[in-house]
Amino acid sequence: MEFSSEWAKSQDEKDELRDFRNHFHLPQHDGKPCVYFTGNSLGLQPKTTVASIQQELDDWARFGVEGHFLAKNPWVSYHELFSEGTANLVGAKPEEVVVMNQLTSNLHFLMVSFYRPNAMRYKILCEAKAFPSDQYALQSQLKFHGHDSATSLLELHSRPGEHHLRTDDILNAIHEHRDELALVMIGGVNYLSGQVFEMEKITRAAHEAGAICGWDLAHAAGNVELKLHDWNVDFACWCSYKYLNSGPGSVAGAFVHERHLNTTDLPLFAGWWGHDKQERFKMDSTFRPMKTAERWQLSNAPVLSMAAYKASLEIFQQAGMKRLTSKSKRLTAYLDFILQELNAVQTPDKKFEIITPKDARGCQLSVVAYGRGKEMYNALMENGVIVDWREPNVIRMAPVPLYNSFEDVFRFGQIIQSIC
Ligand SMILES: *Cc1c(COP(=O)(O)O)cnc(C)c1O
């Protein structure tokens, strides 16, 4: 690797995914595309999004209510258009996934089915510094079931001086609490540190302890390769506006493992879109649950928001997670390399520390710039580099393989060098 424009350009020329950048609108700064490293927060808009939404607006104008059946993509089965693509994204069977609601709502709805504490088993294990919405969701579920989160929510901290959790520490904690643990619920990729957890091992340990294992994949879906079915994950959910580019607040996804789909005795909060679709319009008052993850749907599909997601999912289908993660590794390694190059010429008090573990990362790098993080963040933003700042001192940067280039990473390096 070389910290040079020529080297970056040569990598872009070799990159078989390079044309996907042209499928997206890149925010501009001083007439040039920004270096957009916040696809982990809000993915960019595909150029095909407008036409995808326009299709549904036109069909609505043309058919009114009849669009449910007569639209080009009939709304009554609109969510089915996502099964295959979503299954490919997360390593599931099509019947194990569904696109519905939003992330925190899905977390709650799935916990209705999968967090069922009893007098012996009621504790939930999660990572300390989980995304706040997840913490609130877990605390409120505990409270709803009459448990005190101060004693029933086990939050795993990293060891002093470390920024990530060791897998062995997680496995040991699960084992230690094996008699009381009802649920292990962790973010597949931690939003702050960027650590990718060993989902297969942790899921297995949770099962050995007699607990259910669920994953919040907000920072994993579209970022790292997942094999939810093979890993035997019980349930998972994720949002689609981060790496999946579906637009602000757009519809989310959920996974329920096949082995839970044939039992009909799971408690759930039901709605008519979870009812057997052959019988749905008979308007019968007895709920007959579907034998797919669609069972957890409550309402009919938010088609306009889903139309945006559809445009992006089609791009993912073309690019494929294998090729994306392969490019992602090289792109993030280049960013890592450039930060180390810059570190080499800094005085010790001005070095960056990358807190994302090298052997367990997706595209995001989280960086602590001691004492001058905010200053550095502001300077980057003023120079057309969009990264994000998380209190108290972390700058997160995520070169996304779909639309970021090696040249972006080089330009980032150049700008940060001039700031230093
Ligand atoms: C982004 C994110 C959320 C946001 O929740 P919404 O319900 O989509 O607003 C929740 N949890 C995690 C881990 C996230 O990364």
Coordinates of C-alpha atoms and ligand atoms in Angstrom, one line a residue:
M1 CA 0.0 0.0 0.0
E2 CA 1.0 3.6 -0.6
F3 CA -0.2 6.8 0.6
S4 CA -0.4 8.3 -2.9
S5 CA -3.0 9.4 -5.3
E6 CA -1.5 7.1 -8.0
W7 CA -1.8 4.0 -5.8
A8 CA -5.4 4.8 -4.8
K9 CA -6.3 5.4 -8.5
S10 CA -4.7 2.1 -9.5
Q11 CA -6.8 0.3 -7.0
D12 CA -10.0 2.0 -8.2
E13 CA -9.2 1.0 -11.7
K14 CA -8.9 -2.7 -10.7
D15 CA -12.1 -2.6 -8.6
E16 CA -14.8 -4.5 -10.3
L17 CA -17.4 -2.8 -8.1
R18 CA -16.3 0.8 -9.0
D19 CA -19.2 1.6 -11.2
F20 CA -21.7 1.2 -8.4
R21 CA -20.6 4.6 -7.1
N22 CA -22.3 6.1 -10.1
H23 CA -25.6 4.5 -8.9
F24 CA -25.7 6.9 -5.9
H25 CA -26.2 10.6 -5.2
L26 CA -23.1 11.9 -3.5
P27 CA -23.5 15.0 -1.3
Q28 CA -21.4 17.9 -2.6
H29 CA -18.9 20.3 -1.0
D30 CA -17.5 23.3 -2.9
G31 CA -18.6 21.7 -6.2
K32 CA -16.9 18.4 -5.5
P33 CA -18.3 15.1 -4.0
C34 CA -17.8 14.9 -0.3
V35 CA -15.8 12.1 1.2
Y36 CA -18.9 10.4 2.6
F37 CA -17.8 8.1 5.5
T38 CA -21.2 7.9 7.2
G39 CA -23.0 5.2 5.4
N40 CA -23.1 3.5 8.8
S41 CA -25.4 6.2 9.9
L42 CA -27.5 7.0 6.8
G43 CA -26.7 5.3 3.6
L44 CA -26.7 7.4 0.4
Q45 CA -29.6 7.6 -2.0
P46 CA -29.6 5.4 -5.0
K47 CA -30.4 7.2 -8.2
T48 CA -33.1 4.7 -8.9
T49 CA -35.0 5.5 -5.7
V50 CA -37.1 8.2 -7.2
A51 CA -38.4 6.0 -10.0
S52 CA -39.2 3.2 -7.6
I53 CA -41.3 5.5 -5.4
Q54 CA -42.8 7.2 -8.4
Q55 CA -44.1 3.9 -9.7
E56 CA -46.1 3.4 -6.5
L57 CA -47.4 7.0 -6.6
D58 CA -48.4 6.6 -10.2
D59 CA -50.2 3.4 -9.5
W60 CA -51.9 4.9 -6.5
A61 CA -53.1 7.9 -8.7
R62 CA -54.2 5.5 -11.5
F63 CA -55.9 2.8 -9.5
G64 CA -56.7 4.1 -6.0
V65 CA -57.6 1.2 -3.7
E66 CA -57.4 -1.2 -6.7
G67 CA -53.7 -0.8 -6.6
H68 CA -53.5 -3.4 -3.9
F69 CA -54.1 -5.9 -6.7
L70 CA -53.6 -4.0 -10.0
A71 CA -50.4 -2.1 -9.3
K72 CA -47.4 -3.2 -11.2
N73 CA -46.1 -4.5 -7.9
P74 CA -49.4 -5.3 -6.1
W75 CA -49.3 -3.8 -2.6
V76 CA -51.1 -6.7 -1.0
S77 CA -48.0 -8.8 -1.5
Y78 CA -45.5 -6.0 -1.8
H79 CA -43.3 -7.2 1.2
E80 CA -42.8 -10.5 -0.6
L81 CA -40.6 -8.7 -3.2
F82 CA -38.0 -8.5 -0.4
S83 CA -37.9 -12.1 0.8
E84 CA -35.2 -13.4 -1.5
G85 CA -33.0 -10.3 -1.4
T86 CA -33.2 -10.0 2.3
A87 CA -32.6 -13.7 2.9
N88 CA -29.4 -13.4 0.8
L89 CA -28.2 -10.4 2.8
V90 CA -28.5 -12.1 6.2
G91 CA -27.9 -15.7 5.3
A92 CA -31.4 -16.9 5.9
K93 CA -34.2 -18.8 4.1
P94 CA -36.8 -16.6 2.5
E95 CA -39.5 -17.7 4.9
E96 CA -37.3 -16.7 7.9
V97 CA -37.2 -13.0 7.0
V98 CA -39.7 -10.2 6.7
V99 CA -39.5 -6.5 6.1
M100 CA -41.7 -4.5 8.4
N101 CA -42.0 -1.7 11.0
Q102 CA -38.8 -0.1 12.3
L103 CA -35.9 -1.4 14.3
T104 CA -36.8 -0.7 17.9
S105 CA -40.4 -1.7 17.3
N106 CA -39.3 -5.0 15.9
L107 CA -37.0 -5.5 18.9
H108 CA -40.0 -5.2 21.1
F109 CA -42.3 -7.3 19.0
L110 CA -39.8 -10.1 18.8
M111 CA -39.1 -9.9 22.5
V112 CA -42.8 -10.5 23.2
S113 CA -42.2 -13.9 21.7
F114 CA -38.6 -14.6 22.7
Y115 CA -38.1 -13.0 26.1
R116 CA -40.4 -15.0 28.3
P117 CA -38.9 -14.9 31.8
N118 CA -40.0 -17.2 34.6
A119 CA -39.0 -17.1 38.3
M120 CA -35.7 -18.9 37.6
R121 CA -34.7 -17.6 34.3
Y122 CA -35.3 -13.9 33.7
K123 CA -31.9 -12.2 33.1
I124 CA -30.9 -10.6 29.9
L125 CA -27.2 -10.3 28.9
C126 CA -26.1 -7.5 26.6
E127 CA -23.0 -5.5 25.9
A128 CA -22.2 -2.4 27.9
K129 CA -22.4 0.7 25.7
A130 CA -25.1 -0.9 23.5
F131 CA -27.0 1.6 21.4
P132 CA -29.2 3.6 23.8
S133 CA -32.5 2.5 22.0
D134 CA -31.6 -1.1 22.7
Q135 CA -30.8 -0.4 26.3
Y136 CA -34.1 1.3 26.7
A137 CA -35.9 -1.5 25.0
L138 CA -34.2 -4.1 27.2
Q139 CA -34.8 -2.1 30.4
S140 CA -38.4 -1.5 29.6
Q141 CA -39.0 -5.2 28.7
L142 CA -37.6 -6.2 32.1
K143 CA -39.7 -3.6 33.9
F144 CA -42.8 -4.8 31.9
H145 CA -42.2 -8.3 33.2
G146 CA -41.7 -7.0 36.8
H147 CA -37.9 -7.2 37.0
D148 CA -35.5 -4.6 38.1
S149 CA -32.9 -3.9 35.4
A150 CA -30.3 -2.9 38.0
T151 CA -30.1 -6.6 38.9
S152 CA -31.5 -8.4 35.9
L153 CA -29.7 -6.7 33.0
L154 CA -26.2 -8.0 32.8
E155 CA -24.0 -5.6 30.9
L156 CA -20.6 -6.8 29.8
H157 CA -17.8 -4.3 30.0
S158 CA -14.5 -4.6 28.2
R159 CA -11.4 -5.0 30.4
P160 CA -9.8 -1.9 31.7
G161 CA -7.7 -0.2 29.0
E162 CA -9.5 -2.2 26.2
H163 CA -12.2 -1.0 23.9
H164 CA -13.7 -4.2 22.7
L165 CA -15.1 -7.3 24.4
R166 CA -13.2 -10.5 24.3
T167 CA -15.2 -13.4 23.1
D168 CA -14.0 -15.6 25.9
D169 CA -15.2 -13.1 28.5
I170 CA -18.7 -13.2 26.8
L171 CA -18.7 -17.0 26.7
N172 CA -17.6 -17.2 30.4
A173 CA -20.3 -14.7 31.5
I174 CA -23.0 -16.7 29.7
H175 CA -21.7 -19.9 31.4
E176 CA -21.5 -18.2 34.8
H177 CA -25.2 -17.1 34.6
R178 CA -26.5 -20.2 32.9
D179 CA -29.2 -20.9 35.5
E180 CA -30.8 -17.5 35.3
L181 CA -30.2 -16.3 31.8
A182 CA -33.4 -16.0 29.6
L183 CA -31.9 -14.0 26.7
V184 CA -28.6 -13.0 25.2
M185 CA -29.2 -9.9 23.1
I186 CA -26.2 -8.2 21.6
G187 CA -25.5 -5.9 18.6
G188 CA -23.8 -8.0 15.9
V189 CA -21.5 -5.1 15.2
N190 CA -21.1 -2.6 18.0
Y191 CA -22.2 0.9 16.8
L192 CA -19.5 2.7 18.8
S193 CA -16.4 0.5 18.6
G194 CA -17.2 -1.2 15.3
Q195 CA -16.4 -4.6 16.8
V196 CA -17.9 -7.6 15.0
F197 CA -19.0 -10.2 17.5
E198 CA -18.5 -13.9 17.0
M199 CA -22.1 -14.5 16.5
E200 CA -22.0 -18.2 15.9
K201 CA -20.0 -19.0 19.0
I202 CA -22.0 -16.7 21.2
T203 CA -25.3 -18.1 19.9
R204 CA -24.1 -21.6 20.6
A205 CA -23.0 -20.7 24.2
A206 CA -26.4 -19.1 24.8
H207 CA -28.2 -22.2 23.7
E208 CA -25.9 -24.4 25.8
A209 CA -26.9 -22.3 28.8
G210 CA -30.6 -22.8 27.9
A211 CA -31.1 -19.2 26.8
I212 CA -32.5 -17.6 23.7
C213 CA -30.1 -15.6 21.5
G214 CA -31.2 -12.5 19.5
W215 CA -29.1 -10.1 17.6
D216 CA -29.5 -6.4 16.7
L217 CA -27.9 -6.2 13.3
A218 CA -28.3 -2.5 12.6
H219 CA -24.6 -2.1 12.0
A220 CA -24.1 -5.6 10.5
A221 CA -26.7 -5.9 7.8
G222 CA -25.2 -4.9 4.5
N223 CA -21.8 -4.5 6.2
V224 CA -20.6 -8.0 7.1
E225 CA -21.5 -11.5 5.9
L226 CA -24.1 -13.2 8.0
K227 CA -25.3 -16.7 8.2
L228 CA -28.2 -16.4 10.6
H229 CA -29.8 -19.7 9.6
D230 CA -26.6 -21.8 9.9
W231 CA -25.6 -20.1 13.1
N232 CA -28.9 -21.1 14.6
V233 CA -29.8 -17.6 15.7
D234 CA -33.2 -17.5 17.3
F235 CA -34.2 -14.0 16.1
A236 CA -32.7 -10.8 14.8
C237 CA -33.7 -7.4 13.6
W238 CA -32.0 -4.5 11.8
C239 CA -32.8 -1.2 10.3
S240 CA -32.3 -0.6 6.5
Y241 CA -31.4 3.1 6.4
K242 CA -27.7 2.6 7.4
Y243 CA -25.7 0.3 5.2
L244 CA -28.8 -0.7 3.3
N245 CA -29.6 2.8 1.9
S246 CA -33.4 2.8 2.2
G247 CA -33.8 6.4 3.3
P248 CA -34.2 8.1 6.7
G249 CA -36.4 6.1 9.1
S250 CA -37.3 3.6 6.4
V251 CA -38.8 0.2 7.0
A252 CA -36.7 -2.4 9.0
G253 CA -36.1 -6.2 8.8
A254 CA -36.6 -9.2 11.0
F255 CA -35.5 -12.8 11.2
V256 CA -37.0 -15.7 13.0
H257 CA -35.3 -19.1 12.7
E258 CA -37.2 -21.8 10.9
R259 CA -37.4 -24.0 14.0
H260 CA -39.7 -21.4 15.6
L261 CA -42.0 -21.2 12.7
N262 CA -43.8 -24.5 13.0
T263 CA -44.9 -24.0 16.6
T264 CA -48.0 -22.0 16.9
D265 CA -47.9 -21.6 20.7
L266 CA -45.4 -18.8 20.7
P267 CA -47.0 -15.7 22.3
L268 CA -47.0 -12.7 20.0
F269 CA -48.7 -9.4 19.5
A270 CA -50.8 -10.2 16.4
G271 CA -52.2 -8.1 13.5
W272 CA -54.0 -9.0 10.4
W273 CA -50.9 -9.1 8.2
G274 CA -49.6 -12.0 10.3
H275 CA -52.8 -14.0 9.6
D276 CA -52.8 -16.7 7.0
K277 CA -52.7 -14.8 3.7
Q278 CA -55.1 -17.2 1.9
E279 CA -57.7 -16.4 4.5
R280 CA -56.9 -12.8 5.3
F281 CA -59.8 -11.2 3.5
K282 CA -62.4 -13.5 4.9
M283 CA -62.1 -11.2 7.9
D284 CA -62.5 -14.0 10.4
S285 CA -62.0 -13.1 14.0
T286 CA -59.8 -16.1 14.8
F287 CA -56.1 -15.5 14.3
R288 CA -54.4 -18.1 12.2
P289 CA -50.7 -17.4 12.2
M290 CA -48.6 -17.8 9.1
K291 CA -45.8 -20.3 9.2
T292 CA -43.2 -17.8 8.1
A293 CA -41.6 -14.8 9.7
E294 CA -44.5 -12.8 8.1
R295 CA -46.4 -14.0 11.2
W296 CA -44.9 -11.1 13.1
Q297 CA -46.3 -8.5 10.7
L298 CA -49.1 -6.4 12.2
S299 CA -50.0 -4.0 9.5
N300 CA -50.2 -3.8 5.8
A301 CA -46.9 -2.7 4.1
P302 CA -45.8 1.0 4.1
V303 CA -45.3 0.8 0.4
L304 CA -43.8 4.3 -0.2
S305 CA -41.0 3.7 2.3
M306 CA -40.5 0.2 1.1
A307 CA -40.3 1.3 -2.5
A308 CA -37.1 3.2 -1.6
Y309 CA -35.7 0.1 0.1
K310 CA -36.6 -1.9 -3.0
A311 CA -34.3 0.3 -5.2
S312 CA -31.4 -0.3 -2.9
L313 CA -31.9 -4.0 -2.4
E314 CA -31.8 -4.4 -6.1
I315 CA -28.3 -2.9 -6.1
F316 CA -27.2 -5.2 -3.3
Q317 CA -28.5 -8.1 -5.3
Q318 CA -26.3 -7.1 -8.2
A319 CA -23.2 -6.4 -6.2
G320 CA -23.5 -9.4 -3.8
M321 CA -22.3 -9.5 -0.2
K322 CA -19.3 -11.6 -1.1
R323 CA -17.8 -9.1 -3.5
L324 CA -18.8 -6.2 -1.2
T325 CA -17.1 -7.6 1.9
S326 CA -14.0 -8.5 -0.1
K327 CA -13.7 -4.9 -1.3
S328 CA -14.6 -3.6 2.1
K329 CA -11.7 -5.4 3.8
R330 CA -9.2 -3.8 1.4
L331 CA -10.8 -0.4 1.6
T332 CA -10.8 -0.3 5.4
A333 CA -7.3 -1.8 5.5
Y334 CA -6.2 1.2 3.4
L335 CA -7.9 3.7 5.7
D336 CA -6.1 1.9 8.6
F337 CA -2.8 2.1 6.8
I338 CA -3.2 5.8 6.1
L339 CA -4.0 6.6 9.8
Q340 CA -0.9 4.6 10.8
E341 CA 1.2 6.6 8.3
L342 CA -0.1 9.8 9.8
N343 CA 0.6 8.5 13.3
A344 CA 4.2 7.7 12.4
V345 CA 5.0 11.4 12.0
Q346 CA 2.9 12.7 14.9
T347 CA 4.3 13.5 18.4
P348 CA 3.1 10.8 20.9
D349 CA 0.4 13.2 22.4
K350 CA -1.1 13.7 19.0
K351 CA -1.5 10.1 17.8
F352 CA -4.8 8.6 16.9
E353 CA -5.9 5.4 18.4
I354 CA -8.0 3.0 16.4
I355 CA -10.3 1.3 18.9
T356 CA -11.9 -1.1 16.3
P357 CA -10.3 -4.5 16.6
K358 CA -8.3 -5.3 13.5
D359 CA -9.4 -9.0 13.4
A360 CA -13.1 -8.3 14.1
R361 CA -14.3 -5.4 12.0
G362 CA -16.5 -4.5 9.1
C363 CA -16.0 -1.3 7.2
Q364 CA -16.1 1.1 10.2
L365 CA -13.1 2.3 12.0
S366 CA -13.6 4.2 15.3
V367 CA -10.9 6.5 16.2
V368 CA -10.0 8.4 19.4
A369 CA -8.0 11.5 18.9
Y370 CA -7.1 12.3 22.4
G371 CA -7.8 15.8 23.6
R372 CA -8.6 17.2 20.2
G373 CA -11.2 14.9 18.7
K374 CA -13.9 17.5 18.4
E375 CA -11.6 20.0 16.8
M376 CA -10.5 17.4 14.3
Y377 CA -14.0 16.4 13.6
N378 CA -15.1 20.0 13.0
A379 CA -12.1 20.6 10.7
L380 CA -12.9 17.4 8.7
M381 CA -16.5 18.5 8.2
E382 CA -15.4 22.0 7.1
N383 CA -13.2 20.3 4.5
G384 CA -15.9 18.2 2.9
V385 CA -15.3 15.0 4.8
I386 CA -18.5 13.7 6.4
V387 CA -17.7 11.5 9.4
D388 CA -19.5 11.3 12.7
W389 CA -18.8 12.2 16.3
R390 CA -20.0 10.2 19.2
E391 CA -19.7 11.5 22.7
P392 CA -17.5 11.5 24.6
N393 CA -14.5 11.2 22.2
V394 CA -15.0 8.9 19.2
I395 CA -14.9 9.7 15.5
R396 CA -16.5 7.0 13.5
M397 CA -15.6 6.6 9.8
A398 CA -17.0 4.0 7.5
P399 CA -15.8 3.7 3.9
V400 CA -18.6 1.8 2.3
P401 CA -17.7 -0.6 -0.5
L402 CA -20.8 0.2 -2.6
Y403 CA -19.9 3.9 -3.2
N404 CA -16.7 4.8 -1.6
S405 CA -13.4 4.6 -3.5
F406 CA -9.8 4.2 -2.7
E407 CA -9.4 7.8 -3.9
D408 CA -11.9 8.8 -1.2
V409 CA -9.7 7.2 1.4
F410 CA -6.6 8.9 0.0
R411 CA -8.4 12.3 -0.1
F412 CA -9.4 11.8 3.5
G413 CA -5.8 11.1 4.4
Q414 CA -4.6 14.3 2.6
I415 CA -7.2 16.5 4.3
I416 CA -6.4 15.1 7.7
Q417 CA -2.7 15.6 7.1
S418 CA -3.3 19.2 6.2
I419 CA -5.4 19.7 9.4
C420 CA -2.6 18.1 11.5
Ligands
LIG1 C1 -29.3 2.8 14.5 C2 -29.7 1.9 15.6 C3 -30.9 1.9 16.3 C4 -32.0 2.9 15.8 O1 -33.2 2.5 16.1 P1 -34.5 2.9 15.3 O2 -35.6 2.1 15.9 O3 -34.2 2.5 13.8 O4 -34.7 4.4 15.4 C5 -31.2 1.0 17.3 N1 -30.2 0.2 17.7 C6 -29.0 0.1 17.1 C7 -28.0 -0.9 17.6 C8 -28.7 1.0 16.1 O5 -27.5 0.9 15.5

